[in-house]
mmCIF file of C-alpha atoms in Angstrom:
data_model
loop_
_atom_site.group_PDB
_atom_site.id
_atom_site.type_symbol
_atom_site.label_atom_id
_atom_site.label_comp_id
_atom_site.label_asym_id
_atom_site.label_seq_id
_atom_site.Cartn_x
_atom_site.Cartn_y
_atom_site.Cartn_z
ATOM 1 C CA MET M 6 0.000 0.000 0.000
ATOM 2 C CA GLY M 7 1.350 3.430 -0.931
ATOM 3 C CA SER M 8 1.716 6.549 1.166
ATOM 4 C CA PHE M 9 1.895 10.330 1.025
ATOM 5 C CA ILE M 10 5.108 12.113 2.053
ATOM 6 C CA TYR M 11 5.052 15.828 2.899
ATOM 7 C CA ASN M 12 7.589 17.778 4.962
ATOM 8 C CA ASN M 13 9.099 14.480 6.168
ATOM 9 C CA GLN M 14 5.685 13.354 7.440
ATOM 10 C CA ASN M 15 4.338 10.041 6.136
ATOM 11 C CA TYR M 16 0.617 9.335 5.806
ATOM 12 C CA THR M 17 -0.834 6.000 4.800
ATOM 13 C CA PHE M 18 -3.729 5.895 2.363
ATOM 14 C CA GLU M 19 -5.896 4.683 5.252
ATOM 15 C CA GLN M 20 -5.020 7.778 7.320
ATOM 16 C CA ILE M 21 -6.006 10.062 4.454
ATOM 17 C CA LYS M 22 -9.205 8.100 3.907
ATOM 18 C CA THR M 23 -10.269 8.923 7.471
ATOM 19 C CA GLY M 24 -9.068 12.542 7.322
ATOM 20 C CA ASN M 25 -6.246 11.929 9.776
ATOM 21 C CA TRP M 26 -3.361 14.207 8.742
ATOM 22 C CA PHE M 27 -1.241 16.279 11.118
ATOM 23 C CA VAL M 28 0.097 19.192 9.077
ATOM 24 C CA LYS M 29 -2.486 21.898 8.537
ATOM 25 C CA ASP M 30 -1.922 24.400 5.759
ATOM 26 C CA GLU M 31 -3.966 25.448 2.720
ATOM 27 C CA TYR M 32 -1.938 23.453 0.188
ATOM 28 C CA ILE M 33 -1.975 20.161 2.071
ATOM 29 C CA ASP M 34 -5.601 20.529 3.210
ATOM 30 C CA GLN M 35 -6.871 21.125 -0.345
ATOM 31 C CA THR M 36 -4.654 18.397 -1.791
ATOM 32 C CA LEU M 37 -5.477 15.703 0.731
ATOM 33 C CA ALA M 38 -9.183 16.629 0.805
ATOM 34 C CA PHE M 39 -9.352 15.577 -2.859
ATOM 35 C CA CYS M 40 -7.415 12.396 -2.060
ATOM 36 C CA GLN M 41 -9.791 11.644 0.815
ATOM 37 C CA ASP M 42 -12.776 11.972 -1.543
ATOM 38 C CA TRP M 43 -11.046 9.696 -4.045
ATOM 39 C CA LEU M 44 -10.138 7.027 -1.500
ATOM 40 C CA ASN M 45 -13.720 7.056 -0.217
ATOM 41 C CA GLY M 46 -15.044 6.313 -3.708
ATOM 42 C CA LYS M 47 -16.407 9.677 -4.854
ATOM 43 C CA GLU M 48 -17.706 9.250 -8.421
ATOM 44 C CA GLU M 49 -17.666 12.778 -9.898
ATOM 45 C CA PHE M 50 -15.388 15.793 -9.635
ATOM 46 C CA GLU M 51 -15.921 19.364 -10.847
ATOM 47 C CA LEU M 52 -12.889 20.888 -12.564
ATOM 48 C CA GLN M 53 -12.152 24.155 -14.350
ATOM 49 C CA THR M 54 -10.518 24.406 -17.770
ATOM 50 C CA SER M 55 -7.353 26.513 -17.932
ATOM 51 C CA GLY M 56 -8.786 29.407 -19.956
ATOM 52 C CA SER M 57 -5.635 29.856 -22.038
ATOM 53 C CA THR M 58 -7.620 30.010 -25.299
ATOM 54 C CA GLY M 59 -11.006 31.166 -24.082
ATOM 55 C CA THR M 60 -13.196 31.742 -21.053
ATOM 56 C CA PRO M 61 -12.505 29.219 -18.278
ATOM 57 C CA LYS M 62 -15.424 26.868 -17.758
ATOM 58 C CA LYS M 63 -16.354 24.252 -15.205
ATOM 59 C CA ILE M 64 -16.790 20.675 -16.346
ATOM 60 C CA THR M 65 -17.629 17.469 -14.494
ATOM 61 C CA ILE M 66 -15.193 14.562 -14.772
ATOM 62 C CA SER M 67 -16.121 11.039 -13.734
ATOM 63 C CA ARG M 68 -14.007 8.712 -11.633
ATOM 64 C CA SER M 69 -13.963 6.146 -14.420
ATOM 65 C CA GLN M 70 -12.497 8.696 -16.876
ATOM 66 C CA MET M 71 -9.647 9.447 -14.485
ATOM 67 C CA GLU M 72 -9.030 5.758 -13.798
ATOM 68 C CA VAL M 73 -8.859 4.983 -17.527
ATOM 69 C CA SER M 74 -6.391 7.846 -18.026
ATOM 70 C CA ALA M 75 -4.169 6.707 -15.142
ATOM 71 C CA SER M 76 -4.209 3.132 -16.439
ATOM 72 C CA ALA M 77 -3.323 4.234 -19.993
ATOM 73 C CA THR M 78 -0.307 6.223 -18.739
ATOM 74 C CA GLN M 79 0.817 3.277 -16.626
ATOM 75 C CA SER M 80 0.554 0.976 -19.631
ATOM 76 C CA PHE M 81 2.367 3.423 -21.966
ATOM 77 C CA PHE M 82 5.372 3.727 -19.640
ATOM 78 C CA LYS M 83 5.127 0.238 -18.088
ATOM 79 C CA ILE M 84 5.162 1.714 -14.577
ATOM 80 C CA GLU M 85 5.181 -0.792 -11.736
ATOM 81 C CA LEU M 86 3.029 -0.673 -8.617
ATOM 82 C CA GLY M 87 4.762 0.773 -5.583
ATOM 83 C CA SER M 88 6.753 3.342 -7.580
ATOM 84 C CA LYS M 89 7.914 6.725 -6.236
ATOM 85 C CA ILE M 90 6.264 9.771 -7.823
ATOM 86 C CA LEU M 91 6.724 13.498 -7.279
ATOM 87 C CA VAL M 92 3.634 15.730 -7.360
ATOM 88 C CA CYS M 93 4.706 19.356 -7.854
ATOM 89 C CA LEU M 94 1.874 20.743 -10.030
ATOM 90 C CA ASN M 95 -1.089 22.823 -8.859
ATOM 91 C CA THR M 96 -3.352 20.142 -7.380
ATOM 92 C CA GLN M 97 -6.432 22.296 -7.958
ATOM 93 C CA MET M 98 -6.007 21.847 -11.729
ATOM 94 C CA ILE M 99 -6.453 18.664 -13.778
ATOM 95 C CA GLY M 100 -2.696 18.061 -14.209
ATOM 96 C CA GLY M 101 -2.072 18.004 -10.473
ATOM 97 C CA LYS M 102 -5.201 16.029 -9.674
ATOM 98 C CA MET M 103 -4.304 13.373 -12.238
ATOM 99 C CA MET M 104 -0.859 12.990 -10.664
ATOM 100 C CA LEU M 105 -2.597 12.275 -7.349
ATOM 101 C CA VAL M 106 -4.969 9.792 -9.000
ATOM 102 C CA ARG M 107 -2.071 8.012 -10.720
ATOM 103 C CA GLY M 108 -0.225 7.742 -7.441
ATOM 104 C CA MET M 109 -3.206 6.316 -5.593
ATOM 105 C CA ASN M 110 -4.092 3.881 -8.385
ATOM 106 C CA TRP M 111 -0.474 2.765 -8.676
ATOM 107 C CA ASP M 112 -0.090 2.244 -4.886
ATOM 108 C CA ALA M 113 2.814 4.657 -5.134
ATOM 109 C CA ASP M 114 4.783 6.598 -2.564
ATOM 110 C CA ILE M 115 3.534 10.085 -3.399
ATOM 111 C CA TYR M 116 5.938 12.907 -2.553
ATOM 112 C CA LEU M 117 4.065 16.202 -2.279
ATOM 113 C CA THR M 118 5.535 19.666 -2.703
ATOM 114 C CA PRO M 119 3.743 22.981 -3.426
ATOM 115 C CA PRO M 120 3.822 24.118 -7.099
ATOM 116 C CA GLU M 121 6.979 26.221 -6.891
ATOM 117 C CA MET M 122 9.193 27.303 -9.791
ATOM 118 C CA ASN M 123 11.987 24.982 -8.605
ATOM 119 C CA PRO M 124 10.217 21.938 -7.105
ATOM 120 C CA LEU M 125 13.473 20.014 -6.573
ATOM 121 C CA GLN M 126 15.047 22.521 -4.190
ATOM 122 C CA ASN M 127 13.643 20.769 -1.106
ATOM 123 C CA PHE M 128 15.003 17.320 -2.014
ATOM 124 C CA ASP M 129 18.551 16.043 -1.650
ATOM 125 C CA LYS M 130 20.619 14.670 -4.517
ATOM 126 C CA ALA M 131 20.134 11.051 -3.419
ATOM 127 C CA GLN M 132 16.331 11.212 -3.809
ATOM 128 C CA LYS M 133 15.104 9.339 -6.862
ATOM 129 C CA PHE M 134 11.652 9.377 -8.450
ATOM 130 C CA ASP M 135 10.119 7.018 -10.980
ATOM 131 C CA PHE M 136 7.651 9.533 -12.386
ATOM 132 C CA CYS M 137 6.990 13.275 -12.276
ATOM 133 C CA ALA M 138 5.055 15.924 -14.211
ATOM 134 C CA MET M 139 6.151 19.555 -14.557
ATOM 135 C CA VAL M 140 5.206 22.595 -16.613
ATOM 136 C CA PRO M 141 7.913 24.102 -18.887
ATOM 137 C CA LEU M 142 8.607 27.001 -16.491
ATOM 138 C CA GLN M 143 9.485 24.523 -13.725
ATOM 139 C CA VAL M 144 11.844 22.575 -15.982
ATOM 140 C CA GLU M 145 13.511 25.834 -17.068
ATOM 141 C CA ALA M 146 13.960 26.887 -13.429
ATOM 142 C CA CYS M 147 15.496 23.507 -12.539
ATOM 143 C CA LEU M 148 17.890 23.649 -15.496
ATOM 144 C CA ALA M 149 18.933 27.182 -14.507
ATOM 145 C CA ASP M 150 19.864 26.071 -10.975
ATOM 146 C CA LYS M 151 23.065 24.000 -10.652
ATOM 147 C CA ASP M 152 21.822 21.784 -7.798
ATOM 148 C CA ALA M 153 18.422 21.180 -9.375
ATOM 149 C CA ARG M 154 20.001 20.508 -12.768
ATOM 150 C CA GLU M 155 22.015 17.677 -11.202
ATOM 151 C CA LYS M 156 18.836 16.253 -9.628
ATOM 152 C CA LEU M 157 16.724 16.199 -12.802
ATOM 153 C CA PRO M 158 18.268 12.962 -14.132
ATOM 154 C CA ASN M 159 17.127 11.296 -10.876
ATOM 155 C CA ILE M 160 13.607 11.406 -12.340
ATOM 156 C CA LYS M 161 13.240 8.202 -14.348
ATOM 157 C CA ILE M 162 10.312 9.537 -16.432
ATOM 158 C CA LEU M 163 9.519 13.263 -16.625
ATOM 159 C CA ILE M 164 6.433 14.427 -18.490
ATOM 160 C CA ILE M 165 6.085 18.113 -19.398
ATOM 161 C CA GLY M 166 2.696 19.672 -20.077
ATOM 162 C CA GLY M 167 0.432 22.667 -19.662
ATOM 163 C CA ALA M 168 2.157 24.521 -22.510
ATOM 164 C CA PRO M 169 4.516 23.694 -25.389
ATOM 165 C CA SER M 170 8.242 23.598 -24.593
ATOM 166 C CA SER M 171 10.323 26.133 -26.505
ATOM 167 C CA ALA M 172 12.969 24.996 -28.984
ATOM 168 C CA ASP M 173 15.624 26.291 -26.583
ATOM 169 C CA LEU M 174 14.205 24.288 -23.666
ATOM 170 C CA ILE M 175 13.976 21.152 -25.805
ATOM 171 C CA ASP M 176 17.616 21.564 -26.780
ATOM 172 C CA ARG M 177 18.704 21.966 -23.144
ATOM 173 C CA ILE M 178 16.705 18.885 -22.115
ATOM 174 C CA ILE M 179 18.414 16.837 -24.806
ATOM 175 C CA GLN M 180 21.869 18.172 -23.850
ATOM 176 C CA SER M 181 21.186 17.318 -20.180
ATOM 177 C CA GLU M 182 20.218 13.737 -21.134
ATOM 178 C CA ILE M 183 16.902 13.886 -19.279
ATOM 179 C CA ASN M 184 14.326 11.230 -20.132
ATOM 180 C CA ALA M 185 11.455 13.619 -20.805
ATOM 181 C CA TYR M 186 8.203 13.570 -22.775
ATOM 182 C CA GLN M 187 6.030 16.453 -23.959
ATOM 183 C CA THR M 188 2.334 15.799 -23.396
ATOM 184 C CA TYR M 189 -0.668 16.540 -25.585
ATOM 185 C CA GLY M 190 -4.091 16.749 -24.000
ATOM 186 C CA MET M 191 -6.697 18.952 -22.374
ATOM 187 C CA THR M 192 -9.033 18.998 -19.397
ATOM 188 C CA GLU M 193 -11.786 17.435 -21.522
ATOM 189 C CA THR M 194 -9.583 14.377 -22.176
ATOM 190 C CA VAL M 195 -8.549 14.153 -18.504
ATOM 191 C CA SER M 196 -4.882 15.018 -18.961
ATOM 192 C CA HIS M 197 -2.832 13.750 -21.913
ATOM 193 C CA VAL M 198 -3.883 11.429 -24.726
ATOM 194 C CA ALA M 199 -0.523 11.494 -26.544
ATOM 195 C CA LEU M 200 3.150 11.840 -25.608
ATOM 196 C CA ALA M 201 6.265 12.852 -27.540
ATOM 197 C CA LYS M 202 9.705 11.734 -26.377
ATOM 198 C CA ILE M 203 12.018 14.737 -26.355
ATOM 199 C CA GLU M 204 14.918 13.482 -28.446
ATOM 200 C CA GLY M 205 14.945 16.019 -31.293
ATOM 201 C CA ILE M 206 13.609 19.501 -32.082
ATOM 202 C CA GLU M 207 10.689 18.037 -34.092
ATOM 203 C CA LEU M 208 8.395 16.252 -31.657
ATOM 204 C CA VAL M 209 6.382 13.228 -32.763
ATOM 205 C CA TYR M 210 3.372 12.485 -30.564
ATOM 206 C CA ARG M 211 2.271 8.896 -30.059
ATOM 207 C CA ILE M 212 -1.222 8.198 -28.754
ATOM 208 C CA LEU M 213 -2.041 6.277 -25.580
ATOM 209 C CA PRO M 214 -3.594 2.792 -25.737
ATOM 210 C CA ASP M 215 -7.214 2.697 -27.039
ATOM 211 C CA VAL M 216 -7.063 6.300 -28.334
ATOM 212 C CA SER M 217 -7.972 7.038 -31.980
ATOM 213 C CA ILE M 218 -7.111 10.184 -33.956
ATOM 214 C CA GLY M 219 -7.837 11.841 -37.294
ATOM 215 C CA THR M 220 -8.215 15.272 -38.879
ATOM 216 C CA ASP M 221 -11.025 17.330 -40.379
ATOM 217 C CA HIS M 222 -10.894 19.147 -43.736
ATOM 218 C CA GLU M 223 -8.832 21.955 -42.149
ATOM 219 C CA ASN M 224 -6.261 19.522 -40.696
ATOM 220 C CA ARG M 225 -7.543 20.073 -37.180
ATOM 221 C CA LEU M 226 -7.103 17.054 -34.934
ATOM 222 C CA TRP M 227 -10.039 15.040 -33.620
ATOM 223 C CA VAL M 228 -9.685 12.555 -30.781
ATOM 224 C CA GLU M 229 -11.717 9.529 -29.766
ATOM 225 C CA ALA M 230 -10.609 8.396 -26.327
ATOM 226 C CA PRO M 231 -12.133 6.287 -23.529
ATOM 227 C CA MET M 232 -11.085 8.963 -21.013
ATOM 228 C CA ALA M 233 -13.204 11.646 -22.767
ATOM 229 C CA LYS M 234 -16.958 12.059 -22.326
ATOM 230 C CA GLU M 235 -17.612 12.972 -25.945
ATOM 231 C CA LYS M 236 -17.416 10.146 -28.468
ATOM 232 C CA ARG M 237 -15.381 12.370 -30.786
ATOM 233 C CA LEU M 238 -13.698 15.500 -29.475
ATOM 234 C CA GLN M 239 -12.925 18.022 -32.213
ATOM 235 C CA THR M 240 -9.927 20.140 -31.249
ATOM 236 C CA ASN M 241 -8.693 23.429 -32.678
ATOM 237 C CA ASP M 242 -5.141 22.098 -33.035
ATOM 238 C CA LEU M 243 -3.545 21.969 -36.474
ATOM 239 C CA VAL M 244 -1.512 18.784 -36.900
ATOM 240 C CA GLN M 245 0.362 16.746 -39.481
ATOM 241 C CA LEU M 246 -0.768 13.137 -39.268
ATOM 242 C CA ILE M 247 2.100 10.694 -39.676
ATOM 243 C CA ASP M 248 -0.063 7.586 -39.349
ATOM 244 C CA MET M 249 -3.098 6.519 -37.319
ATOM 245 C CA HIS M 250 -1.014 6.394 -34.135
ATOM 246 C CA SER M 251 1.223 9.470 -34.351
ATOM 247 C CA PHE M 252 1.272 13.121 -35.400
ATOM 248 C CA LYS M 253 3.259 16.357 -35.355
ATOM 249 C CA TRP M 254 1.630 19.348 -33.681
ATOM 250 C CA ILE M 255 1.712 22.547 -35.748
ATOM 251 C CA GLY M 256 -0.214 25.022 -33.592
ATOM 252 C CA ARG M 257 -3.602 26.349 -32.573
ATOM 253 C CA ALA M 258 -5.928 27.261 -35.426
ATOM 254 C CA ASP M 259 -7.187 30.210 -33.357
ATOM 255 C CA PHE M 260 -3.601 31.521 -33.061
ATOM 256 C CA THR M 261 -3.191 31.619 -36.836
ATOM 257 C CA ILE M 262 -2.261 35.117 -38.044
ATOM 258 C CA ASN M 263 -3.461 36.136 -41.512
ATOM 259 C CA SER M 264 -1.089 38.893 -42.611
ATOM 260 C CA GLY M 265 -1.498 40.140 -46.174
ATOM 261 C CA GLY M 266 -3.091 36.826 -47.133
ATOM 262 C CA ILE M 267 -0.155 34.838 -45.679
ATOM 263 C CA LYS M 268 -1.194 32.439 -42.915
ATOM 264 C CA ILE M 269 1.349 32.351 -40.089
ATOM 265 C CA GLN M 270 1.268 29.846 -37.228
ATOM 266 C CA ALA M 271 2.112 31.725 -34.042
ATOM 267 C CA GLU M 272 3.705 28.753 -32.259
ATOM 268 C CA SER M 273 5.839 27.818 -35.264
ATOM 269 C CA LEU M 274 7.117 31.374 -35.512
ATOM 270 C CA GLU M 275 7.810 31.504 -31.767
ATOM 271 C CA ALA M 276 9.943 28.366 -32.061
ATOM 272 C CA GLN M 277 12.239 30.355 -34.390
ATOM 273 C CA LEU M 278 12.392 33.525 -32.288
ATOM 274 C CA GLY M 279 14.034 32.285 -29.089
ATOM 275 C CA LYS M 280 17.539 32.135 -30.541
ATOM 276 C CA TYR M 281 17.307 35.836 -31.468
ATOM 277 C CA ILE M 282 15.507 37.113 -28.334
ATOM 278 C CA ASN M 283 17.499 35.276 -25.643
ATOM 279 C CA PRO M 284 20.954 36.728 -26.510
ATOM 280 C CA ILE M 285 19.523 40.246 -26.114
ATOM 281 C CA TYR M 286 16.987 39.886 -23.272
ATOM 282 C CA GLY M 287 18.032 36.659 -21.588
ATOM 283 C CA ASP M 288 15.757 33.689 -20.859
ATOM 284 C CA VAL M 289 12.445 35.586 -20.948
ATOM 285 C CA SER M 290 8.895 34.579 -21.874
ATOM 286 C CA PHE M 291 7.491 35.882 -25.151
ATOM 287 C CA PHE M 292 4.756 35.263 -27.705
ATOM 288 C CA VAL M 293 3.482 36.621 -31.012
ATOM 289 C CA ILE M 294 -0.094 37.531 -31.855
ATOM 290 C CA GLY M 295 -1.990 39.186 -34.693
ATOM 291 C CA GLN M 296 -2.949 42.842 -34.302
ATOM 292 C CA ARG M 297 -5.575 44.438 -36.565
ATOM 293 C CA ASP M 298 -3.976 46.370 -39.413
ATOM 294 C CA GLN M 299 -5.743 48.469 -42.068
ATOM 295 C CA LYS M 300 -3.379 47.423 -44.856
ATOM 296 C CA LEU M 301 -2.488 43.811 -43.977
ATOM 297 C CA GLY M 302 -5.662 42.754 -42.158
ATOM 298 C CA GLU M 303 -3.442 41.564 -39.330
ATOM 299 C CA LYS M 304 0.185 42.247 -38.549
ATOM 300 C CA VAL M 305 2.530 40.165 -36.433
ATOM 301 C CA VAL M 306 3.470 41.780 -33.124
ATOM 302 C CA LEU M 307 5.794 40.441 -30.450
ATOM 303 C CA PHE M 308 5.258 40.550 -26.682
ATOM 304 C CA VAL M 309 8.292 40.180 -24.390
ATOM 305 C CA GLU M 310 8.054 39.733 -20.619
ATOM 306 C CA THR M 311 10.737 42.087 -19.322
ATOM 307 C CA SER M 312 11.124 45.319 -17.392
ATOM 308 C CA SER M 313 13.789 46.460 -19.859
ATOM 309 C CA LYS M 314 12.408 48.834 -22.491
ATOM 310 C CA GLU M 315 15.666 50.169 -23.925
ATOM 311 C CA GLU M 316 14.966 51.480 -27.420
ATOM 312 C CA LYS M 317 18.449 50.456 -28.533
ATOM 313 C CA LYS M 318 17.840 46.794 -27.613
ATOM 314 C CA ALA M 319 14.436 46.802 -29.320
ATOM 315 C CA GLN M 320 15.902 48.201 -32.534
ATOM 316 C CA GLU M 321 18.759 45.694 -32.368
ATOM 317 C CA LEU M 322 16.244 42.844 -32.157
ATOM 318 C CA LEU M 323 14.009 44.180 -34.944
ATOM 319 C CA THR M 324 17.023 44.653 -37.239
ATOM 320 C CA GLU M 325 18.170 41.098 -36.516
ATOM 321 C CA LEU M 326 14.702 39.670 -37.220
ATOM 322 C CA LYS M 327 14.282 41.613 -40.467
ATOM 323 C CA GLY M 328 17.448 40.024 -41.753
ATOM 324 C CA LYS M 329 16.467 36.486 -40.737
ATOM 325 C CA LEU M 330 12.696 36.146 -41.212
ATOM 326 C CA GLN M 331 10.358 36.292 -44.184
ATOM 327 C CA LYS M 332 8.738 39.702 -44.718
ATOM 328 C CA TYR M 333 5.278 38.956 -43.300
ATOM 329 C CA HIS M 334 6.674 36.816 -40.451
ATOM 330 C CA CYS M 335 8.761 39.648 -39.044
ATOM 331 C CA PRO M 336 7.097 41.427 -36.067
ATOM 332 C CA LYS M 337 6.061 44.967 -36.914
ATOM 333 C CA ASN M 338 6.018 46.090 -33.257
ATOM 334 C CA ILE M 339 7.417 44.864 -29.937
ATOM 335 C CA TYR M 340 5.489 45.340 -26.693
ATOM 336 C CA PHE M 341 7.282 45.018 -23.361
ATOM 337 C CA LEU M 342 5.476 44.109 -20.150
ATOM 338 C CA PRO M 343 7.023 43.388 -16.731
ATOM 339 C CA GLU M 344 4.599 40.491 -16.244
ATOM 340 C CA PHE M 345 2.209 38.579 -18.524
ATOM 341 C CA VAL M 346 -1.311 37.643 -17.481
ATOM 342 C CA LYS M 347 -1.334 33.936 -16.583
ATOM 343 C CA THR M 348 -4.046 31.345 -16.137
ATOM 344 C CA ASP M 349 -4.388 29.378 -12.875
ATOM 345 C CA SER M 350 -2.342 26.564 -14.434
ATOM 346 C CA GLY M 351 0.520 28.931 -15.305
ATOM 347 C CA LYS M 352 -0.113 29.318 -19.042
ATOM 348 C CA ILE M 353 0.214 32.703 -20.731
ATOM 349 C CA ASN M 354 -3.202 34.206 -21.440
ATOM 350 C CA ARG M 355 -2.394 35.779 -24.810
ATOM 351 C CA THR M 356 -5.724 37.551 -25.248
ATOM 352 C CA LYS M 357 -5.767 39.284 -21.834
ATOM 353 C CA THR M 358 -2.060 40.116 -22.004
ATOM 354 C CA SER M 359 -2.371 41.719 -25.443
ATOM 355 C CA GLN M 360 -5.441 43.690 -24.350
ATOM 356 C CA ILE M 361 -3.211 45.617 -21.950
ATOM 357 C CA CYS M 362 -1.468 47.199 -24.955
ATOM 358 C CA PHE M 363 -4.088 47.114 -27.729
#
């Protein structure tokens, strides 16, 4: 039988089932309250979507959906019962809750830590984990810290989700020889339905057992999965199907920028920009979006999360981009903000962030 470990306190599943935990703080109370409901057989759970591409909404997820998802992940990675897992995501969101469900269903030793930027800072270098999920910002923070960087390889399987990993992050993961996978999924599919091993810049996603995929006439992915309520879930993700079991993700259809009749995928363009932005501004967050333009219909504009607004740096970047990118792909303006608007799960809310400047 597995257990929960928090601040060097161990709790058996039976203790959590009866509500018998000693530490009292908001994080542990909210986290273990969900686990108590799960261990006592609760059948339905109300969750909120992230809101990164639209208005957040509440949806009801069934126990069976979550169990199917946990089982599919276990089968994909061949994870044994009694493994050690690290839960460092926000446990109020689907990603964190599914880590808890996996741990309980796998009879695992579940190490809990609040969703900090560097979740490995409270563990020593001898601590090993069989499985862990992080968002890209957490992986970046760990790679930037010498001690944490040395601990990352102690995670046997690391899955990264919540947002796409940048080309620069992917390269650093490969150089650090970390066994990591990028996830593809959404709240409606109860976490991921496909995973891509990070072993090259171009990621190839492979679906979980019993999942089916295809595309509509606009090359938007549809998913049929036993962990989803809908028989067929039509996504707004543009993909390149490789075969009936794998695909390459291109970007969100609703992030497509139509500039002068040229369709530009925001995420594809962003993957090219990091190598030009980072030497000037450092390891900062950024994104591109379409801004209404009388002549072009939409023009590409760049948002950079930094307090530095030096005109010289901005001109240096624009000059560099003009010499490297196609005409319509080159940002026409750069907006600088000290902090982007984020969703509860840590994703950049592009719409609300851009509204600050537009």
